[in-house]
Amino acid sequence: MRKLFQIQVITIVLLAVAIIILALAPRAKATDEEDMIRSVITEDEETRIAQMLYGEDRSCGDADDTMKQAAVVWCVFNRVDAWDKTVTEVITPSQFHGWKKGQQHPEWSHEIVRDVALRWAREKQGETDVGRVLPKEYLFFSAGGRHEKFRTGYRTSDYWDWGWENPYAEESS
């Protein structure tokens, strides 16, 4: 009888340890994030956006630069949503003068594209505070000074005032 009790106690302890280990084990977050990114863009579209981003904005430095580069990517996704088109249909030389097929581009351009694509995917799933840096109605931009100026219409002067919080400033501190 005592042997049976010891076996039961050992079994319960082992199960408890297994449950704790499973609870503390890292989740497959990268896979989940990869799946979310691929739910909104393909690998080819990711490369196309990264090429365009590097062609449009080669600054790479502080959190403000990252925010403004992210806004260029959000501009692409805003057009995809507003015009009901694909990334490939939106990114053409006539729409984004910095895009050239086959253009070499650094890894940071992919990192920004993937970050914004993940935020866009989360937004499409109903999340409201994803770290968007450009409102949905801003579909155009032009070079102006050090960074692009984003606007709601092709010939309007209704420029984005950068009044939202910079999600990249938090990450870099």
C-alpha positions as YAML, in Angstrom:
chain: A
units: angstrom
residues:
- id: 1
  name: MET
  ca: [0.00, 0.00, 0.00]
- id: 2
  name: ARG
  ca: [2.85, 2.34, 0.89]
- id: 3
  name: LYS
  ca: [4.59, 1.59, -2.43]
- id: 4
  name: LEU
  ca: [1.43, 2.55, -4.34]
- id: 5
  name: PHE
  ca: [1.22, 5.83, -2.41]
- id: 6
  name: GLN
  ca: [4.87, 6.63, -3.22]
- id: 7
  name: ILE
  ca: [4.28, 5.95, -6.92]
- id: 8
  name: GLN
  ca: [1.24, 8.24, -6.89]
- id: 9
  name: VAL
  ca: [3.19, 11.04, -5.18]
- id: 10
  name: ILE
  ca: [6.08, 10.70, -7.63]
- id: 11
  name: THR
  ca: [3.65, 10.73, -10.56]
- id: 12
  name: ILE
  ca: [1.94, 13.88, -9.28]
- id: 13
  name: VAL
  ca: [5.28, 15.61, -8.70]
- id: 14
  name: LEU
  ca: [6.49, 14.68, -12.21]
- id: 15
  name: LEU
  ca: [3.26, 15.94, -13.76]
- id: 16
  name: ALA
  ca: [3.53, 19.19, -11.81]
- id: 17
  name: VAL
  ca: [7.13, 19.67, -12.97]
- id: 18
  name: ALA
  ca: [6.12, 18.94, -16.58]
- id: 19
  name: ILE
  ca: [3.30, 21.49, -16.38]
- id: 20
  name: ILE
  ca: [5.64, 24.13, -14.96]
- id: 21
  name: ILE
  ca: [8.25, 23.46, -17.66]
- id: 22
  name: LEU
  ca: [5.63, 23.73, -20.41]
- id: 23
  name: ALA
  ca: [4.23, 26.92, -18.91]
- id: 24
  name: LEU
  ca: [7.66, 28.53, -18.76]
- id: 25
  name: ALA
  ca: [8.90, 27.28, -22.13]
- id: 26
  name: PRO
  ca: [9.26, 29.99, -24.78]
- id: 27
  name: ARG
  ca: [6.39, 30.10, -27.22]
- id: 28
  name: ALA
  ca: [6.90, 29.75, -30.94]
- id: 29
  name: LYS
  ca: [6.53, 33.53, -31.30]
- id: 30
  name: ALA
  ca: [8.78, 33.83, -34.33]
- id: 31
  name: THR
  ca: [6.71, 31.29, -36.23]
- id: 32
  name: ASP
  ca: [3.49, 33.03, -35.23]
- id: 33
  name: GLU
  ca: [4.93, 36.37, -36.33]
- id: 34
  name: GLU
  ca: [6.19, 34.89, -39.59]
- id: 35
  name: ASP
  ca: [2.73, 33.46, -40.26]
- id: 36
  name: MET
  ca: [1.15, 36.84, -39.54]
- id: 37
  name: ILE
  ca: [3.58, 38.64, -41.85]
- id: 38
  name: ARG
  ca: [2.97, 36.10, -44.62]
- id: 39
  name: SER
  ca: [-0.79, 36.54, -44.17]
- id: 40
  name: VAL
  ca: [-0.42, 40.08, -45.54]
- id: 41
  name: ILE
  ca: [2.67, 39.99, -47.80]
- id: 42
  name: THR
  ca: [4.64, 37.38, -49.69]
- id: 43
  name: GLU
  ca: [8.45, 37.12, -49.58]
- id: 44
  name: ASP
  ca: [8.58, 38.71, -53.04]
- id: 45
  name: GLU
  ca: [6.40, 41.60, -51.88]
- id: 46
  name: GLU
  ca: [8.60, 42.02, -48.80]
- id: 47
  name: THR
  ca: [11.64, 42.32, -51.07]
- id: 48
  name: ARG
  ca: [9.83, 44.74, -53.38]
- id: 49
  name: ILE
  ca: [8.88, 47.00, -50.45]
- id: 50
  name: ALA
  ca: [12.43, 46.80, -49.01]
- id: 51
  name: GLN
  ca: [13.88, 47.80, -52.40]
- id: 52
  name: MET
  ca: [11.44, 50.69, -52.64]
- id: 53
  name: LEU
  ca: [12.12, 51.80, -49.05]
- id: 54
  name: TYR
  ca: [15.87, 51.90, -49.62]
- id: 55
  name: GLY
  ca: [15.37, 53.78, -52.89]
- id: 56
  name: GLU
  ca: [13.09, 56.33, -51.25]
- id: 57
  name: ASP
  ca: [14.79, 56.83, -47.87]
- id: 58
  name: ARG
  ca: [18.37, 55.77, -47.17]
- id: 59
  name: SER
  ca: [18.65, 57.46, -43.80]
- id: 60
  name: CYS
  ca: [19.44, 54.95, -41.14]
- id: 61
  name: GLY
  ca: [20.12, 56.14, -37.70]
- id: 62
  name: ASP
  ca: [17.91, 57.15, -34.85]
- id: 63
  name: ALA
  ca: [14.35, 56.28, -33.87]
- id: 64
  name: ASP
  ca: [12.98, 59.28, -35.77]
- id: 65
  name: ASP
  ca: [14.55, 57.97, -38.98]
- id: 66
  name: THR
  ca: [13.01, 54.54, -38.34]
- id: 67
  name: MET
  ca: [9.60, 56.09, -37.73]
- id: 68
  name: LYS
  ca: [9.77, 58.04, -40.97]
- id: 69
  name: GLN
  ca: [10.94, 54.96, -42.89]
- id: 70
  name: ALA
  ca: [8.08, 53.00, -41.35]
- id: 71
  name: ALA
  ca: [5.72, 55.73, -42.60]
- id: 72
  name: VAL
  ca: [6.90, 55.05, -46.16]
- id: 73
  name: VAL
  ca: [5.92, 51.39, -45.70]
- id: 74
  name: TRP
  ca: [2.59, 52.38, -44.10]
- id: 75
  name: CYS
  ca: [1.97, 54.56, -47.17]
- id: 76
  name: VAL
  ca: [2.23, 51.40, -49.31]
- id: 77
  name: PHE
  ca: [-0.21, 49.51, -47.08]
- id: 78
  name: ASN
  ca: [-2.56, 52.51, -47.00]
- id: 79
  name: ARG
  ca: [-2.68, 52.42, -50.80]
- id: 80
  name: VAL
  ca: [-3.23, 48.66, -50.85]
- id: 81
  name: ASP
  ca: [-6.23, 49.11, -48.55]
- id: 82
  name: ALA
  ca: [-7.64, 52.27, -50.15]
- id: 83
  name: TRP
  ca: [-7.20, 51.21, -53.75]
- id: 84
  name: ASP
  ca: [-7.97, 47.50, -53.24]
- id: 85
  name: LYS
  ca: [-4.76, 46.51, -55.01]
- id: 86
  name: THR
  ca: [-1.81, 44.26, -54.26]
- id: 87
  name: VAL
  ca: [1.61, 45.42, -53.15]
- id: 88
  name: THR
  ca: [2.97, 44.59, -56.61]
- id: 89
  name: GLU
  ca: [0.25, 46.70, -58.26]
- id: 90
  name: VAL
  ca: [0.95, 49.60, -55.90]
- id: 91
  name: ILE
  ca: [4.76, 49.62, -56.07]
- id: 92
  name: THR
  ca: [5.64, 50.62, -59.59]
- id: 93
  name: PRO
  ca: [8.24, 53.11, -60.87]
- id: 94
  name: SER
  ca: [5.46, 55.61, -61.65]
- id: 95
  name: GLN
  ca: [4.12, 55.43, -58.07]
- id: 96
  name: PHE
  ca: [7.36, 55.10, -56.10]
- id: 97
  name: HIS
  ca: [10.21, 56.72, -58.00]
- id: 98
  name: GLY
  ca: [12.77, 55.19, -55.65]
- id: 99
  name: TRP
  ca: [11.81, 51.63, -56.59]
- id: 100
  name: LYS
  ca: [13.92, 49.75, -59.08]
- id: 101
  name: LYS
  ca: [13.53, 46.05, -59.72]
- id: 102
  name: GLY
  ca: [16.57, 44.13, -58.52]
- id: 103
  name: GLN
  ca: [17.87, 47.11, -56.53]
- id: 104
  name: GLN
  ca: [20.35, 46.12, -53.84]
- id: 105
  name: HIS
  ca: [19.14, 46.98, -50.35]
- id: 106
  name: PRO
  ca: [20.40, 46.43, -46.80]
- id: 107
  name: GLU
  ca: [18.94, 44.12, -44.18]
- id: 108
  name: TRP
  ca: [17.54, 47.02, -42.13]
- id: 109
  name: SER
  ca: [15.07, 47.73, -44.94]
- id: 110
  name: HIS
  ca: [13.67, 44.19, -44.56]
- id: 111
  name: GLU
  ca: [13.51, 44.60, -40.78]
- id: 112
  name: ILE
  ca: [11.38, 47.73, -41.09]
- id: 113
  name: VAL
  ca: [9.12, 46.14, -43.72]
- id: 114
  name: ARG
  ca: [8.59, 43.06, -41.55]
- id: 115
  name: ASP
  ca: [7.89, 45.18, -38.48]
- id: 116
  name: VAL
  ca: [5.27, 47.30, -40.25]
- id: 117
  name: ALA
  ca: [3.75, 44.24, -41.98]
- id: 118
  name: LEU
  ca: [3.35, 42.56, -38.59]
- id: 119
  name: ARG
  ca: [1.67, 45.69, -37.18]
- id: 120
  name: TRP
  ca: [-0.58, 45.88, -40.26]
- id: 121
  name: ALA
  ca: [-1.54, 42.20, -39.88]
- id: 122
  name: ARG
  ca: [-2.40, 42.76, -36.22]
- id: 123
  name: GLU
  ca: [-4.49, 45.77, -37.21]
- id: 124
  name: LYS
  ca: [-6.36, 43.65, -39.76]
- id: 125
  name: GLN
  ca: [-7.13, 41.20, -36.94]
- id: 126
  name: GLY
  ca: [-8.87, 43.97, -35.03]
- id: 127
  name: GLU
  ca: [-6.14, 45.38, -32.79]
- id: 128
  name: THR
  ca: [-6.38, 49.15, -32.51]
- id: 129
  name: ASP
  ca: [-3.08, 50.24, -30.95]
- id: 130
  name: VAL
  ca: [-0.47, 48.55, -33.12]
- id: 131
  name: GLY
  ca: [2.05, 51.39, -33.36]
- id: 132
  name: ARG
  ca: [0.85, 52.85, -36.63]
- id: 133
  name: VAL
  ca: [2.87, 55.97, -37.49]
- id: 134
  name: LEU
  ca: [0.83, 57.27, -40.43]
- id: 135
  name: PRO
  ca: [-2.96, 57.59, -40.59]
- id: 136
  name: LYS
  ca: [-4.81, 55.50, -43.17]
- id: 137
  name: GLU
  ca: [-5.84, 58.47, -45.31]
- id: 138
  name: TYR
  ca: [-2.25, 59.49, -46.10]
- id: 139
  name: LEU
  ca: [-1.55, 57.92, -49.48]
- id: 140
  name: PHE
  ca: [1.11, 60.15, -51.01]
- id: 141
  name: PHE
  ca: [4.45, 61.65, -50.09]
- id: 142
  name: SER
  ca: [7.06, 63.89, -51.57]
- id: 143
  name: ALA
  ca: [10.64, 64.59, -50.74]
- id: 144
  name: GLY
  ca: [10.93, 67.68, -48.65]
- id: 145
  name: GLY
  ca: [14.03, 68.54, -46.71]
- id: 146
  name: ARG
  ca: [15.56, 65.64, -44.82]
- id: 147
  name: HIS
  ca: [12.46, 63.44, -44.86]
- id: 148
  name: GLU
  ca: [9.36, 62.83, -46.91]
- id: 149
  name: LYS
  ca: [6.20, 64.87, -46.41]
- id: 150
  name: PHE
  ca: [3.09, 62.70, -46.35]
- id: 151
  name: ARG
  ca: [-0.25, 64.01, -47.63]
- id: 152
  name: THR
  ca: [-3.81, 62.85, -48.22]
- id: 153
  name: GLY
  ca: [-4.03, 63.72, -51.91]
- id: 154
  name: TYR
  ca: [-1.59, 63.86, -54.79]
- id: 155
  name: ARG
  ca: [-1.81, 67.64, -55.15]
- id: 156
  name: THR
  ca: [-2.91, 68.64, -51.65]
- id: 157
  name: SER
  ca: [-0.91, 70.41, -49.01]
- id: 158
  name: ASP
  ca: [-2.61, 68.58, -46.14]
- id: 159
  name: TYR
  ca: [0.62, 67.23, -44.68]
- id: 160
  name: TRP
  ca: [0.95, 64.79, -41.79]
- id: 161
  name: ASP
  ca: [2.17, 66.60, -38.69]
- id: 162
  name: TRP
  ca: [3.89, 63.61, -37.03]
- id: 163
  name: GLY
  ca: [1.59, 64.05, -34.05]
- id: 164
  name: TRP
  ca: [1.52, 60.41, -33.01]
- id: 165
  name: GLU
  ca: [3.81, 58.69, -30.56]
- id: 166
  name: ASN
  ca: [6.94, 57.15, -32.03]
- id: 167
  name: PRO
  ca: [6.84, 53.41, -31.24]
- id: 168
  name: TYR
  ca: [10.49, 53.09, -32.22]
- id: 169
  name: ALA
  ca: [11.63, 55.60, -29.60]
- id: 170
  name: GLU
  ca: [10.48, 53.22, -26.86]
- id: 171
  name: GLU
  ca: [12.33, 50.29, -28.38]
- id: 172
  name: SER
  ca: [15.61, 52.16, -28.74]
- id: 173
  name: SER
  ca: [15.73, 53.47, -25.15]
...
